[in-house]
CSV table of C-alpha atoms and ligand atoms in Angstrom, one decimal:
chain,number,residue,atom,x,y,z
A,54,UNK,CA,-20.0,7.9,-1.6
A,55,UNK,CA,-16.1,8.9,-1.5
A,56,UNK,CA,-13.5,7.5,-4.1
A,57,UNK,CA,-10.1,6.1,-2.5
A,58,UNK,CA,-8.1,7.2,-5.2
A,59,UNK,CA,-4.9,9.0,-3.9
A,60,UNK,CA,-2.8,8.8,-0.9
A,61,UNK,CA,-2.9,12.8,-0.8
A,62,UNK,CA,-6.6,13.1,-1.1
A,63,UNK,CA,-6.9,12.7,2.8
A,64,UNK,CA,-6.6,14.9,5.7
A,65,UNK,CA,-5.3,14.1,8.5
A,66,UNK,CA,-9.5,14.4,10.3
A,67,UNK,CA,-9.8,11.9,7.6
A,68,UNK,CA,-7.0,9.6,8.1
A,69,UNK,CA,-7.8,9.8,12.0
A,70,UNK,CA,-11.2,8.6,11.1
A,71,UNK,CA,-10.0,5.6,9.0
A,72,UNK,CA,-7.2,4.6,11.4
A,73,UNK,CA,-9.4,4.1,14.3
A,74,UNK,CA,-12.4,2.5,12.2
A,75,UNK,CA,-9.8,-0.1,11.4
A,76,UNK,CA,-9.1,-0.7,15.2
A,77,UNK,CA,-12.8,-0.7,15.4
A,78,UNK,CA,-12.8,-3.8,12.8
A,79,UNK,CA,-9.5,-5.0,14.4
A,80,UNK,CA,-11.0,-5.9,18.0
A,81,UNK,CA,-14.6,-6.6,16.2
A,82,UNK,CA,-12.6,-9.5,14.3
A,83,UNK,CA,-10.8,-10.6,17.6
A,84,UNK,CA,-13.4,-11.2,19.2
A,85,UNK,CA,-15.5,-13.0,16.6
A,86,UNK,CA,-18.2,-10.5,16.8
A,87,UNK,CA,-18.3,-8.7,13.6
A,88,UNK,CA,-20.9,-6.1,12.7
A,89,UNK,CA,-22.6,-7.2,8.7
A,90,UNK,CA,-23.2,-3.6,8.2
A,91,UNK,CA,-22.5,-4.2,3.8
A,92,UNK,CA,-24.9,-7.2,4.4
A,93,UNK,CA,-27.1,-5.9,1.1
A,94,UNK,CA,-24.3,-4.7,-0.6
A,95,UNK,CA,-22.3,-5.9,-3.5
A,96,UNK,CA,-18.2,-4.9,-4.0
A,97,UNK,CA,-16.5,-5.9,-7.7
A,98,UNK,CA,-12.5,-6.4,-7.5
A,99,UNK,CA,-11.3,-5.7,-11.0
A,100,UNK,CA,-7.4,-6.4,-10.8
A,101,UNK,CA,-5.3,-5.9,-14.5
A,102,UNK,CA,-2.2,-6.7,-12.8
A,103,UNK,CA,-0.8,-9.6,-10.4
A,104,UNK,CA,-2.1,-9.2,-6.9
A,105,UNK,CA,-2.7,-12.0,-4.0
A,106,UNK,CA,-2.7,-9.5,-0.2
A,107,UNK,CA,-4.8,-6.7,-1.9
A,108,UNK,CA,-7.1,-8.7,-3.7
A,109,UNK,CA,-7.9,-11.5,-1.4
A,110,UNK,CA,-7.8,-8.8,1.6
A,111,UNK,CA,-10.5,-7.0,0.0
A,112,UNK,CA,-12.6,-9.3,-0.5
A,113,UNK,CA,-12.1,-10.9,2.5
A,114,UNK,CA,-12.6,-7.8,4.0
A,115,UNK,CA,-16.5,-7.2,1.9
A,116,UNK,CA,-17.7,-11.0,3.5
A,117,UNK,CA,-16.6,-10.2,6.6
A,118,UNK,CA,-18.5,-7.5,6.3
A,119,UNK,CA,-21.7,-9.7,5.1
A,120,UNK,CA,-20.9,-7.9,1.3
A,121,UNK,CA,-21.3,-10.3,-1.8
A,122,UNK,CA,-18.3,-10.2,-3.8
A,123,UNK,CA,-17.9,-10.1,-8.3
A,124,UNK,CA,-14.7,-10.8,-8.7
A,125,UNK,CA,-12.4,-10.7,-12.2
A,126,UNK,CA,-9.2,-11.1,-10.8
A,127,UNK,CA,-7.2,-11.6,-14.4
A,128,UNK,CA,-8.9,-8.8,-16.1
A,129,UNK,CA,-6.4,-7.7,-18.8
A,130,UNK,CA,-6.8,-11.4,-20.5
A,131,UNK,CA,-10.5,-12.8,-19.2
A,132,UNK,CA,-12.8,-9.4,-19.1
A,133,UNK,CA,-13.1,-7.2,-22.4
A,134,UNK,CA,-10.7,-5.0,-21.9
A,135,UNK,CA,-8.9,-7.7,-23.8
A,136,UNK,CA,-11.4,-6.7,-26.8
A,137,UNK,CA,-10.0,-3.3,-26.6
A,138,UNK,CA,-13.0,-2.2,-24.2
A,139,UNK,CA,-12.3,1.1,-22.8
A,140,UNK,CA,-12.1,1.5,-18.6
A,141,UNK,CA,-14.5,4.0,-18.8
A,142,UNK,CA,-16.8,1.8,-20.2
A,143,UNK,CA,-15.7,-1.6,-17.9
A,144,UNK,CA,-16.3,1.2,-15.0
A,145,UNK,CA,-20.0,2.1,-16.1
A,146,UNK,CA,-20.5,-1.9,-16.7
A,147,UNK,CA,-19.7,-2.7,-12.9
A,148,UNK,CA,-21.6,0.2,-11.9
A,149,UNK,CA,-24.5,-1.7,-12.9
A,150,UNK,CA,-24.2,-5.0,-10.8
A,151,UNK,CA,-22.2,-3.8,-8.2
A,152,UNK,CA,-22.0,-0.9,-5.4
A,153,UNK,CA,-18.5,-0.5,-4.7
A,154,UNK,CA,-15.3,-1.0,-7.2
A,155,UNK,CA,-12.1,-1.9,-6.3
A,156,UNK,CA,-9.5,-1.7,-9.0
A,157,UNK,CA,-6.0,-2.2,-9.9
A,158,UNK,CA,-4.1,-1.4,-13.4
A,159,UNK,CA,-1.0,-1.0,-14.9
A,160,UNK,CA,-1.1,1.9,-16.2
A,161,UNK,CA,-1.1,5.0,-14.1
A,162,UNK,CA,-4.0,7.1,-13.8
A,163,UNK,CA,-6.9,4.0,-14.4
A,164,UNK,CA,-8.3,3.8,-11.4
A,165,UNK,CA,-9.0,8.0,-11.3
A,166,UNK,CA,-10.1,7.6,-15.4
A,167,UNK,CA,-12.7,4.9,-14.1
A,168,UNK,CA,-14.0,7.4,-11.2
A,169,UNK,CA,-14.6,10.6,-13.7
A,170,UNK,CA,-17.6,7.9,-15.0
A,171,UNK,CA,-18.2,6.0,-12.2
A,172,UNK,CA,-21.3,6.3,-10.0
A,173,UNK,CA,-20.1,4.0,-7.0
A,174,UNK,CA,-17.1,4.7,-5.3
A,175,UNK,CA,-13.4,3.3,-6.7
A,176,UNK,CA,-10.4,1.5,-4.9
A,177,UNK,CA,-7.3,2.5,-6.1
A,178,UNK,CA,-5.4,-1.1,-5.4
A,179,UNK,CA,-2.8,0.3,-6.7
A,180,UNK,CA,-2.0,2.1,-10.3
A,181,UNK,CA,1.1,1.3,-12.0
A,182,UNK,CA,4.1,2.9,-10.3
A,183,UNK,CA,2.1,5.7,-8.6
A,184,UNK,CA,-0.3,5.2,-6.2
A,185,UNK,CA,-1.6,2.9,-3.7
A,186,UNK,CA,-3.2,4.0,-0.7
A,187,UNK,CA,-5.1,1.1,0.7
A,188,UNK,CA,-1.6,0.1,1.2
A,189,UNK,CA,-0.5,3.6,2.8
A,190,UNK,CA,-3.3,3.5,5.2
A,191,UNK,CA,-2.6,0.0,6.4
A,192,UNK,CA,1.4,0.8,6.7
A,193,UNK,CA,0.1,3.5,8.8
A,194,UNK,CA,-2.1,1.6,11.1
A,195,UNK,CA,1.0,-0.8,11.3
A,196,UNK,CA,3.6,1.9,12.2
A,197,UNK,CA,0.8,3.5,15.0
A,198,UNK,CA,0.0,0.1,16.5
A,199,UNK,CA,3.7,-0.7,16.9
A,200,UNK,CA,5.1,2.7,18.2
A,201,UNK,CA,2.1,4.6,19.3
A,202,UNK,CA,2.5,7.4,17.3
A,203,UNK,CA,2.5,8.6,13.3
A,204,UNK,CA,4.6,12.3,14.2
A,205,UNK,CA,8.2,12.6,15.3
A,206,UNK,CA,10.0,9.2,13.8
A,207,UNK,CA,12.7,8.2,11.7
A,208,UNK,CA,11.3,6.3,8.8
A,209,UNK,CA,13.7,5.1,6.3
A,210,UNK,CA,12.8,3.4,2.9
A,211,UNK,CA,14.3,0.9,0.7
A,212,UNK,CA,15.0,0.0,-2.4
A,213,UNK,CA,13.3,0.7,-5.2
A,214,UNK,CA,11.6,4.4,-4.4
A,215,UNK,CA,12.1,5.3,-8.4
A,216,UNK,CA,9.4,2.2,-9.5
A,217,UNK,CA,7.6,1.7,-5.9
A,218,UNK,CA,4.2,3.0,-5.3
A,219,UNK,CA,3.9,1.9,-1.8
A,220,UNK,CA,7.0,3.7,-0.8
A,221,UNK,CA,5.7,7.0,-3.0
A,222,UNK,CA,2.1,6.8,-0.9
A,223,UNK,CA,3.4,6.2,2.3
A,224,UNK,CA,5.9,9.3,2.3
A,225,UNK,CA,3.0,11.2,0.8
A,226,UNK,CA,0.6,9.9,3.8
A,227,UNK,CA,3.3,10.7,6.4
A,228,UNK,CA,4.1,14.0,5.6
A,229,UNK,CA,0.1,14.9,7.2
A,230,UNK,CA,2.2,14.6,10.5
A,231,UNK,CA,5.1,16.8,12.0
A,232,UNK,CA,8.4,16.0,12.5
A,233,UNK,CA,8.7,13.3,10.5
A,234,UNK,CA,12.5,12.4,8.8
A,235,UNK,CA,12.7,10.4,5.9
A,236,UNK,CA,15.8,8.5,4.8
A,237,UNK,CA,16.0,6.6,1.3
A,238,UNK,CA,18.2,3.7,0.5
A,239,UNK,CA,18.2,2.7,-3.4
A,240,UNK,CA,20.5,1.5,-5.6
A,241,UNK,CA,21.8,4.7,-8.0
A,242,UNK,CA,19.4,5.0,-10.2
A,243,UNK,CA,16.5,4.3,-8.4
A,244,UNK,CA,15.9,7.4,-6.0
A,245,UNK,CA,12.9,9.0,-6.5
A,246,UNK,CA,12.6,12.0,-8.4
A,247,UNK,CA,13.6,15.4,-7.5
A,248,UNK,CA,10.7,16.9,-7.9
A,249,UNK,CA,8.8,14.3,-5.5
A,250,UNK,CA,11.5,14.4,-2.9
A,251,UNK,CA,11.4,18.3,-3.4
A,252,UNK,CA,6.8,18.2,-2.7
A,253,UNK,CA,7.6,15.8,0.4
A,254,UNK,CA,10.2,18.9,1.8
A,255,UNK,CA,7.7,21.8,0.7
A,256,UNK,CA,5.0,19.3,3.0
A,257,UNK,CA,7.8,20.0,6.0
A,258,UNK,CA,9.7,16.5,5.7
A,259,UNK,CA,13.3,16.5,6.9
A,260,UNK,CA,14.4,14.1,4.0
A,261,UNK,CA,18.0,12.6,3.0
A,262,UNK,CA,19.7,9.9,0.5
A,263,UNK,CA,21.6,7.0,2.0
A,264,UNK,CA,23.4,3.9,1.1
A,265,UNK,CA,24.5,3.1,4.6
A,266,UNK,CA,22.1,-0.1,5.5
A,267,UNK,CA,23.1,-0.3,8.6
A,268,UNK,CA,22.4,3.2,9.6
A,269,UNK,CA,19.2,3.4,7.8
A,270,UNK,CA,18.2,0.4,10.0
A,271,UNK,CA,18.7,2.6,12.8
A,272,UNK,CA,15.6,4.4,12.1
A,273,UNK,CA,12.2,4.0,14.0
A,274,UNK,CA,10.9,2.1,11.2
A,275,UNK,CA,12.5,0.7,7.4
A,276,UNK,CA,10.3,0.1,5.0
A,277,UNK,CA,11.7,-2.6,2.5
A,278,UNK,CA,10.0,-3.4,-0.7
A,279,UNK,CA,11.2,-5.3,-3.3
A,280,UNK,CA,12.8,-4.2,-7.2
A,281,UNK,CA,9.8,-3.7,-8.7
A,282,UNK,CA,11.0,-5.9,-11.6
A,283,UNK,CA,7.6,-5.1,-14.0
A,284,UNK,CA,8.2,-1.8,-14.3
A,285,UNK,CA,12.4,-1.6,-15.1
A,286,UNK,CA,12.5,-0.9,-19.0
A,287,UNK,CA,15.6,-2.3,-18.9
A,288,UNK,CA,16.1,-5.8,-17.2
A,289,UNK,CA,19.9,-6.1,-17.3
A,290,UNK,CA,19.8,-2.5,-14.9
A,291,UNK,CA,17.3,-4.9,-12.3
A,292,UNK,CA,19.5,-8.3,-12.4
A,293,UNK,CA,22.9,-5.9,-11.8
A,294,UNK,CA,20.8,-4.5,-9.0
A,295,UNK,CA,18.4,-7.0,-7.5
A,296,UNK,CA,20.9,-7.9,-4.8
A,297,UNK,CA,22.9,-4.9,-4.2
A,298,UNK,CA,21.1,-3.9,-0.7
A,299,UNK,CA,19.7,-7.5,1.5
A,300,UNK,CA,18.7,-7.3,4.9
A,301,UNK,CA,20.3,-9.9,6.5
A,302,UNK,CA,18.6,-12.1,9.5
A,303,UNK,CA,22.4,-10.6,11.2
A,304,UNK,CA,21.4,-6.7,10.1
A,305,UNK,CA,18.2,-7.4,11.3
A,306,UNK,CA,19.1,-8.5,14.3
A,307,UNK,CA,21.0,-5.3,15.2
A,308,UNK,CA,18.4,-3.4,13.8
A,309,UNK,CA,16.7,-0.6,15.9
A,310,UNK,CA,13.8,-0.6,13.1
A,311,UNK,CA,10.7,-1.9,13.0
A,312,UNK,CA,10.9,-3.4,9.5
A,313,UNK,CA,8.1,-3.6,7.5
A,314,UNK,CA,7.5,-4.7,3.7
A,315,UNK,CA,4.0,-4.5,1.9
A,316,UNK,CA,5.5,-8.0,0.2
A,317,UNK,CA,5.6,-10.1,-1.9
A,318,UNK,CA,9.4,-10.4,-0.2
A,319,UNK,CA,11.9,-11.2,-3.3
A,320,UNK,CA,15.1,-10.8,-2.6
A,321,UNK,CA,15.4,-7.7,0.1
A,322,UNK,CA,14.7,-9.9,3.3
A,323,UNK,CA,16.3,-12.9,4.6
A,324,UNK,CA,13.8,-15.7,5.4
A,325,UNK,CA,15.8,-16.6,7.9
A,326,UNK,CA,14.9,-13.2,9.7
A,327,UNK,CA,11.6,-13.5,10.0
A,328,UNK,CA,11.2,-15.1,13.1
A,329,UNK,CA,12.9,-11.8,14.9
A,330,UNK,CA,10.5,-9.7,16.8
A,331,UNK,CA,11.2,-6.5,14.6
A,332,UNK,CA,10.1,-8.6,11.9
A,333,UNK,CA,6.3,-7.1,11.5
A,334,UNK,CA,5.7,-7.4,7.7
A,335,UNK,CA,3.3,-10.5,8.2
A,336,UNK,CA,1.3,-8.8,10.8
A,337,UNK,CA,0.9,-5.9,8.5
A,338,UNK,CA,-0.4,-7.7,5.7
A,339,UNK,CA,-2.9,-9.2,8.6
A,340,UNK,CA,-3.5,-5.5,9.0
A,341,UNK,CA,-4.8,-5.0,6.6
A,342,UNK,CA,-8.0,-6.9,6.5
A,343,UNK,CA,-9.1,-4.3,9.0
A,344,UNK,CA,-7.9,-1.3,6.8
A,345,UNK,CA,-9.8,-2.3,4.0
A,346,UNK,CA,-12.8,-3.1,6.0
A,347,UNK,CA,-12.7,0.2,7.6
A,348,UNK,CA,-12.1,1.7,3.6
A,349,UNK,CA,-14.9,-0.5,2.4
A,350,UNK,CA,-17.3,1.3,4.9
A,351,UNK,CA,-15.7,4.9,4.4
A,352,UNK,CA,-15.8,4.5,0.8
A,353,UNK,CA,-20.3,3.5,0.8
A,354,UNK,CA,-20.6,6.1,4.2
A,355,UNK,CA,-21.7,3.1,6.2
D,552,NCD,C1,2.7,-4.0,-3.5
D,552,NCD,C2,2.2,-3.4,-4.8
D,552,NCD,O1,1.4,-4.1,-5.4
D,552,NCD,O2,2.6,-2.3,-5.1
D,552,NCD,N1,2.1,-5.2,-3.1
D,552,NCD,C3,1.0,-5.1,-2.3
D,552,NCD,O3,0.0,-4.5,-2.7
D,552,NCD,N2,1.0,-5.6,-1.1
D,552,NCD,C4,4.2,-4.1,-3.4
D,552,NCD,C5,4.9,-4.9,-4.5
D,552,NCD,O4,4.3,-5.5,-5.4
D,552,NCD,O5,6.1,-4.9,-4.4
């Protein structure tokens, strides 16, 4: 069994090996002949915190599979970790009825507390502002089924890269290829931190700070994602900033980008611009059925 707890746990052999068991599940699913290889098998989504793509994606991706699915997808009010049960405990509990665990929380560092107990492998769906790399994966099987390739691009990212986890295990993810130049966009205030832009550089990323939209748009690929409104301590400093950086159906438009969001979509894309080819961020969530597939059967070795 394997855990999926960190976007920096892989190798790129390993990432290879995910990314093209996904296109394995991508075609199997288009063509309506899906292999129930987890047909005996049993997967538990815990979730503490809001979640409708990773949650429903997952499990959609387990009874596709021919997986039964436990499912508490409110946990922080309707399991007992409203009692004050421990994760560690919760972990062991699931352990018992079920044979993989997928889990998001809050707080950072659950999901990898859960694993030190844990005798079936955990999801990481994400843990408060650090981590989620089910998400990374399927932004990279996005970004390599649109341009071909994961080394050699412009990837720009916008807007919140202080709070956002995707944007933190994406980078992470990308820096396992070469030549790869990052660009972030964020209000002030909301850059990531020097230390993480400084790891990214050490792993051989070109990276810079922008707040030219229009010329991060220029990129191969701009990865929007939203405030990340939970986790300001102040909520004055998110209202002021909500707004400051929107692109526009217009922007879009002129864009050389591929843009992609791991939603929900607040207020950093234009409905309106949706319907423009370089709009991909709803055929990335679809990706991501087949990402988690292909997880679900790295994470049991089947
Ligand atoms: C992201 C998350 O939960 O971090 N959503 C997702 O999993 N698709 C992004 C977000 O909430 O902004």
């Amino acid at each position: 069994m394997r855990h999926i707890l960190s976007a920096d746990q892989f190798s790129k052999t390993q990432t290879e090996e995910i990314l093209s068991l996904a296109a394995q599940m991508d075609k199997q699913c288009h063509k309506g002949k899906i292999q129930k290889v987890l047909q005996d098998k049993i997967v538990a989504c815990i979730f503490f915190e809001p979640s409708t793509r990773t949650r429903l994606s997952f499990e959609t991706a387990a009874l596709r599979l021919g997986a039964g699915v436990i499912s508490a997808e409110n946990a922080a009010a309707n399991s007992s970790s409203y009692k004050g049960e421990s994760i560690e405990d919760t972990a062991r509990m699931l352990c018992c009825y079920a044979d993989a665990i997928v889990m998001r929380h809050p707080k950072e560092g659950m999901p990898q507390a859960a694993a030190k107990v844990s005798t079936k492998p955990i999801l990481n769906a994400g843990d408060g502002g650090n981590e989620h790399p089910s998400q990374a994966l399927l932004d990279l099987y996005s970004i390599k089924k649109s341009l071909g390739r994961l080394h050699g691009l412009k990837v720009a990212f916008g807007f919140d890269p202080l709070h956002s986890r995707t944007i933190r295990s994406l980078a992470q993810m990308l820096t396992l290829y070469k030549n790869n130049e990052f660009i972030f966009i964020a209000p002030k205030g909301l850059h990531l931190a020097e230390d993480f832009l400084n790891g990214l550089k050490a792993k051989g990323a070109k990276v810079r700070l922008t707040d030219n939209l229009p010329e991060a748009l220029s990129a191969d690929i701009f990865y929007a994602n939203r405030l990340q409104q939970e986790r300001f301590a102040n909520p004055s400093e998110f209202e002021a900033n909500r707004k400051k950086f929107v692109i526009t159906k217009q922007l879009m438009a002129k864009a050389k980008a591929k843009i992609l969001d791991p939603l929900p979509r607040i207020d950093e894309i234009e409905p309106a611009a949706d319907t423009l080819p370089n709009a991909l961020y709803f055929e990335q969530a679809q990706n991501g059925l087949y990402v988690r597939m292909a997880l679900l059967r790295y994470a049991l070795d089947i």
